Every structure is written in structure tokens, then in C-alpha cells.
JSON list of C-alpha atoms in Angstrom, two decimals:
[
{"chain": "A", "resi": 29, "resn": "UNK", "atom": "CA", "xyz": [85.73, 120.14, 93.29]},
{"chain": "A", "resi": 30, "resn": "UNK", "atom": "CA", "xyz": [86.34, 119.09, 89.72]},
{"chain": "A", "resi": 31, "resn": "UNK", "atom": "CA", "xyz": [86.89, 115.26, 88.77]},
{"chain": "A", "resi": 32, "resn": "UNK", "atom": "CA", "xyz": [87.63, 113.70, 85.41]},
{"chain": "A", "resi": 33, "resn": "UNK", "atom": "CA", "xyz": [86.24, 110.25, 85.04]},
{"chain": "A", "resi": 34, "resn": "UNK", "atom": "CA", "xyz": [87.33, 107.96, 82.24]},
{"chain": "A", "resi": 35, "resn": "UNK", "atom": "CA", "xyz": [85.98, 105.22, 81.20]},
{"chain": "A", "resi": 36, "resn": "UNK", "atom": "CA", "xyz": [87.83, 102.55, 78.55]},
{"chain": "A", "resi": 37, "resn": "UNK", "atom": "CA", "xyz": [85.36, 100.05, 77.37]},
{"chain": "A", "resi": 38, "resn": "UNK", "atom": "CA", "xyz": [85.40, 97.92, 74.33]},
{"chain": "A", "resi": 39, "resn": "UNK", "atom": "CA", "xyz": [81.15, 97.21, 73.85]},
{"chain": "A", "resi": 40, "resn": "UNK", "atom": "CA", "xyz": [79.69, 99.65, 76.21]},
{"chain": "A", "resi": 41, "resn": "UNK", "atom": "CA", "xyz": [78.88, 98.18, 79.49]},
{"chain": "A", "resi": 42, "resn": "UNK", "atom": "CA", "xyz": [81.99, 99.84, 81.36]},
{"chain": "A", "resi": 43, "resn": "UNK", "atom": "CA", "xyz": [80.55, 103.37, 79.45]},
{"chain": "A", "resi": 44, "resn": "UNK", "atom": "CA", "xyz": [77.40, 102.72, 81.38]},
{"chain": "A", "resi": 45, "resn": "UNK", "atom": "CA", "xyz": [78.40, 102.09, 84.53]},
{"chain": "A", "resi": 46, "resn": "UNK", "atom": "CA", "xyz": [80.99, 105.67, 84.25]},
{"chain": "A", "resi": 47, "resn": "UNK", "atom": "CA", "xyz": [77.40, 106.99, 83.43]},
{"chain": "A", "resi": 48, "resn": "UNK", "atom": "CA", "xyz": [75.80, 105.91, 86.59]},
{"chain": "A", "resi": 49, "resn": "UNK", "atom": "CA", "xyz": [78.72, 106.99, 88.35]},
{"chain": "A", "resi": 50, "resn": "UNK", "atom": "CA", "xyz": [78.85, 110.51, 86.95]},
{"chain": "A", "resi": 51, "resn": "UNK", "atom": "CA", "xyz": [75.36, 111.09, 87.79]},
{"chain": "A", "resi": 52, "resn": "UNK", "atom": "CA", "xyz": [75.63, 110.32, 91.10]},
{"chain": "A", "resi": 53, "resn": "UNK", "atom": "CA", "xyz": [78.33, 112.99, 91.89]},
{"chain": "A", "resi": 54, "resn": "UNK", "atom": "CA", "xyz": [76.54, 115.15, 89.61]},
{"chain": "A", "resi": 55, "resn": "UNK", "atom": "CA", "xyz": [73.86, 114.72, 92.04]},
{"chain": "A", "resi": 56, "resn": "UNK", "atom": "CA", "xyz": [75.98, 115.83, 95.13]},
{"chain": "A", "resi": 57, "resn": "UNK", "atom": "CA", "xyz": [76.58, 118.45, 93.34]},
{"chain": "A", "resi": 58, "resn": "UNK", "atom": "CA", "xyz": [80.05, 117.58, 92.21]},
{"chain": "A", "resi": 59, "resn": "UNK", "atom": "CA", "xyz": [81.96, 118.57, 88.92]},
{"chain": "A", "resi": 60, "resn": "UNK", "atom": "CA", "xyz": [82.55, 115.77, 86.70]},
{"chain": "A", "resi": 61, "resn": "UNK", "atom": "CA", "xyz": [84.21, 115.62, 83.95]},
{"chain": "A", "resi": 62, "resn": "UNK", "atom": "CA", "xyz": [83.70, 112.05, 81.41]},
{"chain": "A", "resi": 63, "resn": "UNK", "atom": "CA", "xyz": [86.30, 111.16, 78.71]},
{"chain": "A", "resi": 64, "resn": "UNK", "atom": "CA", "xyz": [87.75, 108.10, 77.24]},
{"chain": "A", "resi": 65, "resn": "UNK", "atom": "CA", "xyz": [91.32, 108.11, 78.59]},
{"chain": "A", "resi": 66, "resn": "UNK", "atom": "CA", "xyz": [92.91, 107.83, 74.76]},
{"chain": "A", "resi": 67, "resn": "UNK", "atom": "CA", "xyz": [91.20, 111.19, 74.26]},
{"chain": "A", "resi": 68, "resn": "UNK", "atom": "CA", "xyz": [92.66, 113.19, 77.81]},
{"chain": "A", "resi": 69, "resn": "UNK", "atom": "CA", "xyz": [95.80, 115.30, 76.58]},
{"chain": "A", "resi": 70, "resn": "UNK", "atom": "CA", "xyz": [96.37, 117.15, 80.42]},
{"chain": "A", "resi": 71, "resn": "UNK", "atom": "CA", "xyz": [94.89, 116.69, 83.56]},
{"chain": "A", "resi": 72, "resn": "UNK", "atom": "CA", "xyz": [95.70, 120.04, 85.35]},
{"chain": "A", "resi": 73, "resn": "UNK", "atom": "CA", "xyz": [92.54, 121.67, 87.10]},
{"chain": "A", "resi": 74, "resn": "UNK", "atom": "CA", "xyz": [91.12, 118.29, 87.93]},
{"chain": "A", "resi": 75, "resn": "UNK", "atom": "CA", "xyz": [91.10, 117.52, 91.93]},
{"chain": "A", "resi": 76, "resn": "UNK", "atom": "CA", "xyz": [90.86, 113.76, 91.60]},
{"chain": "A", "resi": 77, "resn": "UNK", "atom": "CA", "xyz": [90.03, 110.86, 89.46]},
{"chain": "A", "resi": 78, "resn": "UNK", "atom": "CA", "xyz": [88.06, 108.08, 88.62]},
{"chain": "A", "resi": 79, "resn": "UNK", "atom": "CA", "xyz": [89.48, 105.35, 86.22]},
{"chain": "A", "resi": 80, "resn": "UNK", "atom": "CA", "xyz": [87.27, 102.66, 85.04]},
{"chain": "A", "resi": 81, "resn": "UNK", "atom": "CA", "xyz": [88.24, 99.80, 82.73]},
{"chain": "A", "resi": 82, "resn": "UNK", "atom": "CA", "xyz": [87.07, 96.66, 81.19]},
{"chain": "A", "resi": 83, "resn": "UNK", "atom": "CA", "xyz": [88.81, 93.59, 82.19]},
{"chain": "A", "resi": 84, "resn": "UNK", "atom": "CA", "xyz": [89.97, 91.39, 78.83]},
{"chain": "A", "resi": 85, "resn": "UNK", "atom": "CA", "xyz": [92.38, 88.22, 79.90]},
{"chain": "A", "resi": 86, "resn": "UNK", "atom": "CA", "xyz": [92.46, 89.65, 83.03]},
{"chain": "A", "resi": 87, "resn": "UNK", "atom": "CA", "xyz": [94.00, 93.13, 82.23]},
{"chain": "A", "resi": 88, "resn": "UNK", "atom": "CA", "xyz": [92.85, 96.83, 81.89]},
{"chain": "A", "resi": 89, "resn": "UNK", "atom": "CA", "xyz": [92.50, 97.74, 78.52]},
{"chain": "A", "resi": 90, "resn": "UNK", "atom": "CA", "xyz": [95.86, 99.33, 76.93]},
{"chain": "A", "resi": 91, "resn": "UNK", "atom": "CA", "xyz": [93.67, 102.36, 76.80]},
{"chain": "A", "resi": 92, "resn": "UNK", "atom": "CA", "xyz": [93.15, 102.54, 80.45]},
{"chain": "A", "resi": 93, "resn": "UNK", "atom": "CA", "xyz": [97.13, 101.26, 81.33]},
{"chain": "A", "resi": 94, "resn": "UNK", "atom": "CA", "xyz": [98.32, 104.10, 78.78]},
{"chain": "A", "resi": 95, "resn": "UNK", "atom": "CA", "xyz": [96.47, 106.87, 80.22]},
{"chain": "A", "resi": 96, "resn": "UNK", "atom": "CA", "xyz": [97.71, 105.58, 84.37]},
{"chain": "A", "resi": 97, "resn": "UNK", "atom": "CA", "xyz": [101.55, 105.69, 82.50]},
{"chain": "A", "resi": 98, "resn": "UNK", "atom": "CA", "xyz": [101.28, 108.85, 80.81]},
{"chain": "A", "resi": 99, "resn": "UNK", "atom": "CA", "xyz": [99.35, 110.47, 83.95]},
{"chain": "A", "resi": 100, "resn": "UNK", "atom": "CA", "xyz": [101.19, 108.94, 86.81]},
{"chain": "A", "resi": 101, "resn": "UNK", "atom": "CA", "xyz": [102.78, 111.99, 88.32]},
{"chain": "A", "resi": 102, "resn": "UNK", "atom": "CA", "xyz": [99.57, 113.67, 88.70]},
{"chain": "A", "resi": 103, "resn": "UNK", "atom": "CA", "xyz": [97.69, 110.79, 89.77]},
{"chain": "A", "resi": 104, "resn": "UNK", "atom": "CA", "xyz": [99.94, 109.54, 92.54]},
{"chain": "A", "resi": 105, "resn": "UNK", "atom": "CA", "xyz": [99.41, 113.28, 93.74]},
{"chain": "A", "resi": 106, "resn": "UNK", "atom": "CA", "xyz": [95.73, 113.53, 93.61]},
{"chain": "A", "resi": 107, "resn": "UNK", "atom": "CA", "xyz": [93.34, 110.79, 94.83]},
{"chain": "A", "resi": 108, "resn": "UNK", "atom": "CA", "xyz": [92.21, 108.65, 92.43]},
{"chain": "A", "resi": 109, "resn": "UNK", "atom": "CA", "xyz": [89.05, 105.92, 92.74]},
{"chain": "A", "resi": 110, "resn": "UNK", "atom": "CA", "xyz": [89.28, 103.17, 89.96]},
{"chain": "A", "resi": 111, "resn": "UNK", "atom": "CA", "xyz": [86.66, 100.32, 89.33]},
{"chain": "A", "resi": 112, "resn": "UNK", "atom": "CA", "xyz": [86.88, 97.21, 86.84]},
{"chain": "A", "resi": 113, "resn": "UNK", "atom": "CA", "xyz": [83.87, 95.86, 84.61]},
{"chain": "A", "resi": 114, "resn": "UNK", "atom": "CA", "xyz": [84.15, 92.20, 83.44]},
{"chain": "A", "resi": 115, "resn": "UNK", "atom": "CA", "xyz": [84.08, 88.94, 84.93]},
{"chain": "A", "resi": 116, "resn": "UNK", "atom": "CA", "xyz": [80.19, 88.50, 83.90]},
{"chain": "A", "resi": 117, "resn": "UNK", "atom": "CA", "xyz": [80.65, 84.74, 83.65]},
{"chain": "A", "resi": 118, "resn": "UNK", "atom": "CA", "xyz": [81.44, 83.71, 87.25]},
{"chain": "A", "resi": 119, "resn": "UNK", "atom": "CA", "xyz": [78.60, 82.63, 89.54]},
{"chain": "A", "resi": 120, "resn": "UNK", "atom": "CA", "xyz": [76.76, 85.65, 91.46]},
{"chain": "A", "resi": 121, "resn": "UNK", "atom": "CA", "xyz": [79.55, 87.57, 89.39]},
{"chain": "A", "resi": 122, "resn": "UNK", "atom": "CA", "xyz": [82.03, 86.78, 92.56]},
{"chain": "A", "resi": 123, "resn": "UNK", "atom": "CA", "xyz": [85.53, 88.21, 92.08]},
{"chain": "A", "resi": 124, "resn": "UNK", "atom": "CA", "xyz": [88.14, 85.16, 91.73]},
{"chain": "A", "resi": 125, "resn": "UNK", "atom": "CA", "xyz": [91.01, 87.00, 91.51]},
{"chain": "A", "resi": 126, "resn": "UNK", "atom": "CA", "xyz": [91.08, 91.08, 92.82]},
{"chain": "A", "resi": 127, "resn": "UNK", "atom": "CA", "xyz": [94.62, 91.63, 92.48]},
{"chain": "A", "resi": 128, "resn": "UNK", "atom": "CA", "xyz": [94.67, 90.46, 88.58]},
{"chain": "A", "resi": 129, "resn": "UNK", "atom": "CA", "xyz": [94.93, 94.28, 87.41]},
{"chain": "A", "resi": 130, "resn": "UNK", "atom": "CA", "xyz": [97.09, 94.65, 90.59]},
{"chain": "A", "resi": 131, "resn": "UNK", "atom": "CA", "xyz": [100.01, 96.27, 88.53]},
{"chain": "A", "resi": 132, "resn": "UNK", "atom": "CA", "xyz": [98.78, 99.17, 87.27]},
{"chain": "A", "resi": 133, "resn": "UNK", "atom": "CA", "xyz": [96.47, 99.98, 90.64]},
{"chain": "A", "resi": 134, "resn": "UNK", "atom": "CA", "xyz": [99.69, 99.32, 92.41]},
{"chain": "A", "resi": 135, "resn": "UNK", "atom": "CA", "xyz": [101.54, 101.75, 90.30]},
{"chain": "A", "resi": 136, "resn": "UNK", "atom": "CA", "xyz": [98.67, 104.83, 91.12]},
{"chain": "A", "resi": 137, "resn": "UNK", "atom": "CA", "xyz": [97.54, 103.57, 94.75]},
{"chain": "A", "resi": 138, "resn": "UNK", "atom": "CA", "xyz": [93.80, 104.49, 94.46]},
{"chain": "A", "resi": 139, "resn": "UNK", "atom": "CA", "xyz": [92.21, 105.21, 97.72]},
{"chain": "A", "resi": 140, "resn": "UNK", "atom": "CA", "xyz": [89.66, 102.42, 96.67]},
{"chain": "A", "resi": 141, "resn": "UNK", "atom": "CA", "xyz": [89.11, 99.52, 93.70]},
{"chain": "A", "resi": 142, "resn": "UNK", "atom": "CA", "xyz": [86.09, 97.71, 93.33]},
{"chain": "A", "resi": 143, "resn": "UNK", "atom": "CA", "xyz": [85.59, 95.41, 90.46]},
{"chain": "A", "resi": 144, "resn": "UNK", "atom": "CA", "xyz": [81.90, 95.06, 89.13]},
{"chain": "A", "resi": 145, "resn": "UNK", "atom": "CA", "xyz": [80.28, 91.93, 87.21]},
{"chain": "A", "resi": 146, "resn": "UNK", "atom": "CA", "xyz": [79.79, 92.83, 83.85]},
{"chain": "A", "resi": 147, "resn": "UNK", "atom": "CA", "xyz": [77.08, 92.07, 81.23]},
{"chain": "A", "resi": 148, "resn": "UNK", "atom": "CA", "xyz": [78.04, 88.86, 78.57]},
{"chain": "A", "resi": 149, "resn": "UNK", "atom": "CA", "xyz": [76.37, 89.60, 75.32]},
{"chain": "A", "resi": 150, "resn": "UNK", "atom": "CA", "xyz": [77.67, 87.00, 72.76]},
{"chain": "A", "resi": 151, "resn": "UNK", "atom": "CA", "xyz": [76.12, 89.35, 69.89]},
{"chain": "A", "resi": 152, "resn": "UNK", "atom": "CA", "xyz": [78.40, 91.95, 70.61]},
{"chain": "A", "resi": 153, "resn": "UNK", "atom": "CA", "xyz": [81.61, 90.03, 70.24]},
{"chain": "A", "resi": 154, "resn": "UNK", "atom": "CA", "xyz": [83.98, 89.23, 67.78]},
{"chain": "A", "resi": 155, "resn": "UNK", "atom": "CA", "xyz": [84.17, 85.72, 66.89]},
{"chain": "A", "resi": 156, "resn": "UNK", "atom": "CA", "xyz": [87.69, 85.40, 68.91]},
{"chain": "A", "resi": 157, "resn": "UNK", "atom": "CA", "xyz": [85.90, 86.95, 71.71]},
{"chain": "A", "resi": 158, "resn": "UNK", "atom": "CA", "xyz": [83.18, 84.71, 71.83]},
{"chain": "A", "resi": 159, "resn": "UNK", "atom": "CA", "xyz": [85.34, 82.22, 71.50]},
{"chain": "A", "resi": 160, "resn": "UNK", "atom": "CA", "xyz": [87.51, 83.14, 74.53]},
{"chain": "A", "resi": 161, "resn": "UNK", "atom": "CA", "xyz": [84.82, 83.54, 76.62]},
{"chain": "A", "resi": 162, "resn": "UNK", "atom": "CA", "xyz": [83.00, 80.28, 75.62]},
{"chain": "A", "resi": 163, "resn": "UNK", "atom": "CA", "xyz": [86.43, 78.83, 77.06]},
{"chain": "A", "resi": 164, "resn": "UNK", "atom": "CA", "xyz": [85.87, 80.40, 80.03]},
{"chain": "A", "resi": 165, "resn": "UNK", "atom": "CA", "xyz": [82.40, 79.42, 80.90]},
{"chain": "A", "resi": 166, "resn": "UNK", "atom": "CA", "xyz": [80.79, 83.20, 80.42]},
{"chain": "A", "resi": 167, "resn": "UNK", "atom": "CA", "xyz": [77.19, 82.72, 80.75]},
{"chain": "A", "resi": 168, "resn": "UNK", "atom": "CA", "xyz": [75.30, 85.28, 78.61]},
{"chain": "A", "resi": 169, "resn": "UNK", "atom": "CA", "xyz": [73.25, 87.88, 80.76]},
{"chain": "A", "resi": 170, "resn": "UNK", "atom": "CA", "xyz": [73.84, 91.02, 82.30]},
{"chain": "A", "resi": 171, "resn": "UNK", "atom": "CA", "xyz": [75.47, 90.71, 85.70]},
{"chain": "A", "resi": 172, "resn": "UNK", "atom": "CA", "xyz": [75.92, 94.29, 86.62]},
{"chain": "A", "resi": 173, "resn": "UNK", "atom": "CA", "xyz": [74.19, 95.48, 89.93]},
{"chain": "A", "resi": 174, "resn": "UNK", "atom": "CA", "xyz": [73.33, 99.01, 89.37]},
{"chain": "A", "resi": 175, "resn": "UNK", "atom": "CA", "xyz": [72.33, 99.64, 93.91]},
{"chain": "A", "resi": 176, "resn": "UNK", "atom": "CA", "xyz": [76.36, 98.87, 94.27]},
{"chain": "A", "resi": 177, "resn": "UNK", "atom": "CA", "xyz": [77.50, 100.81, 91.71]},
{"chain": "A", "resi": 178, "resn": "UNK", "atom": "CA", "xyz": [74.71, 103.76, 93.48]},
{"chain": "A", "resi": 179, "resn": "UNK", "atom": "CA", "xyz": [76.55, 102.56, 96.75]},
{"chain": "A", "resi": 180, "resn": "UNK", "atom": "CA", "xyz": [80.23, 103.01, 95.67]},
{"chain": "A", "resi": 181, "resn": "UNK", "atom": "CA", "xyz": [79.76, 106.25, 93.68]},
{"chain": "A", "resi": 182, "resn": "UNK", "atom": "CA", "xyz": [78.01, 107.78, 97.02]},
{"chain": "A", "resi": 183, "resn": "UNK", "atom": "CA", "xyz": [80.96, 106.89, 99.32]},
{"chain": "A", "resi": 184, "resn": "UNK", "atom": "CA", "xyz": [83.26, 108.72, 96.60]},
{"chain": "A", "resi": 185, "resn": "UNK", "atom": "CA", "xyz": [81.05, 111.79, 96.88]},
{"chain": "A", "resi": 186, "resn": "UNK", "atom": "CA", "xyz": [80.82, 111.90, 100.74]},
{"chain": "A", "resi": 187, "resn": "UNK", "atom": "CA", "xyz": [84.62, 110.93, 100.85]},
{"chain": "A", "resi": 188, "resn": "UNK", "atom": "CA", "xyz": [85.35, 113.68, 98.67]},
{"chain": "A", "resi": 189, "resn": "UNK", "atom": "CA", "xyz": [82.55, 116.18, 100.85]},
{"chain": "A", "resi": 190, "resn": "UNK", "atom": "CA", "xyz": [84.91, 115.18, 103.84]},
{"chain": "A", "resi": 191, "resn": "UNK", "atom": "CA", "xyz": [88.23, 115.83, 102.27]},
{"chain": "A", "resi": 192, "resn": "UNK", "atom": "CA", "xyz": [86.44, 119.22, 101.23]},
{"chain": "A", "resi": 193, "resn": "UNK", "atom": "CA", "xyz": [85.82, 120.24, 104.41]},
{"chain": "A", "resi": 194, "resn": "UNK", "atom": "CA", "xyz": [88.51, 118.94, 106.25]},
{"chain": "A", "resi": 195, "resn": "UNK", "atom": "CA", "xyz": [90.79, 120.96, 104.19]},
{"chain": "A", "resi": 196, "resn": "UNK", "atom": "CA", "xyz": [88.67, 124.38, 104.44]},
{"chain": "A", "resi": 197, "resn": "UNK", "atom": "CA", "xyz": [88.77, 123.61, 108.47]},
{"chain": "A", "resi": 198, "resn": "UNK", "atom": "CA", "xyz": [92.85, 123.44, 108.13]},
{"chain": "A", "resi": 199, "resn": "UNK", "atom": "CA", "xyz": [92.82, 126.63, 106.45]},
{"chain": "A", "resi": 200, "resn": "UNK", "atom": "CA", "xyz": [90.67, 128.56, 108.63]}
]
């Protein structure tokens, strides 16, 4: 079992969760490839996918929508996982909104999105970005919570484990 993870993030909190991610299928023993999607050229050989992507004005980054575009063929044949990073400014990082990437998950039909709070570092934003997000009552601190991330990557390996051996029980 081979899967490519990519990760699109603009200041390095979506690159960290893909990290936690990876190392828990790593730890089931599972194959994982991690790229930045503006830097995958083919995805043959790969058995499924993970897409993660920060959230700006509630989109995926054009990073993340280009690489669901260019790949969509392969990844409405494959199952894909996808998870969102942002939204670090809302109390108990609650999700308002789940559907506001809805396009482009609509487009690939993962078999699961989950969107995780992010982390609001003023420091590591552009003026316009602080700006934005000054607007839209962020609250500076890191929101992520590293047990569900644990949690979701876990029920991708053991979904994947099943798939596995459902598919060597059809065969034999």
C-alpha cells in the first residue's frame, strides 16, 4: 500500500499536521509518500491519497485546488482522505461552516474530510494577513489538537488495513 500525501500550506502549520499524519501510517507500517501538490507531476503507483490544505477566505489554497483539477481522473478512482487547517480564531476552534471548501471535495468525493483548528501567529503574517484576520476576530494561539489529528490518521490506516484485506479475501 503506497499513499502520497500533500500538504499546501502557506506558514507551516498545515506542513505539521501532514507530518503527524505521515508518521502515523508510517507507524502501521504503511508507505507514504509527502509532497507539496505544486511539486507532484504523476500519480501512477500511488493506491490512495491524502490532501491537506490551509483554509485562506474560506478556500483551499490554489495549490491544493490545482493539484484536485489536474489529478481528478485518478483521484475519483482511488480513495482519497482530505483534511483542512485554519479557522484558529473561532472559539474551541468549532467549525462554522464545513461545506465552505465544499467544491473542490465535491468534485473528488473523499471517503472522509475533517477540518482541524489551526495555530494564529500574527508574526508570521503579512501585514494584509494580519489585517484580515484582525477583521475576523483570530485570536493568536495555537489551536491545533494533535490526539485528533493521532485519532483521524489511525482510522485512515485501519480503513486502509480493511480495504487491504478485504480485497486479498476477494481474490483468494
Amino acid at each position: 500500500m503506497k499513499i502520497l500525501l500533500t500538504s499546501s500550506s502557506r506558514h507551516g502549520s498545515t506542513d505539521e499536521v501532514a507530518a503527524v499524519i505521515a508518521e502515523r501510517l508510517q507507524a502501521a507500517k504503511i508507505d507514504v509518500d509527502i509532497k507539496r501538490p505544486e511539486d507532484v507531476d504523476v500519480v501512477d503507483g500511488y493506491d490512495a491519497f491524502i490532501l491537506g490544505s490551509a483554509v485562506y477566505m474560506t478556500k483551499w489554497t490554489p495549490e491544493a485546488v490545482d493539484f484536485t483539477e489536474r489529478f481528478h481522473e485518478s483521484l475519483k478512482a482511488r480513495p482519497v482522505w482530505a483534511f483542512s487547517v485554519g479557522l484558529s480564531g473561532l472559539p474551541k476552534g468549532k467549525v462554522s461552516d464545513p461545506m465552505r471548501i465544499g467544491p473542490v471535495l465535491l468534485a473528488i468525493d473523499p471517503e472522509d474530510h475533517v477540518t482541524f483548528p489551526g495555530r494564529f501567529d500574527p508574526s508570521k503574517l503579512s501585514l494584509r494577513e494580519r489585517s484580515i484576520a484582525r477583521l475576523g476576530g483570530a485570536s493568536e494561539g495555537d489551536y491545533r489538537d494533535w490526539d485528533q489529528v493521532r485519532q483521524w490518521a489511525d482510522a485512515i490506516a485501519t480503513s486502509l488495513y480493511d480495504n487491504t484485506l478485504t480485497a486479498r479475501r476477494g481474490n483468494g
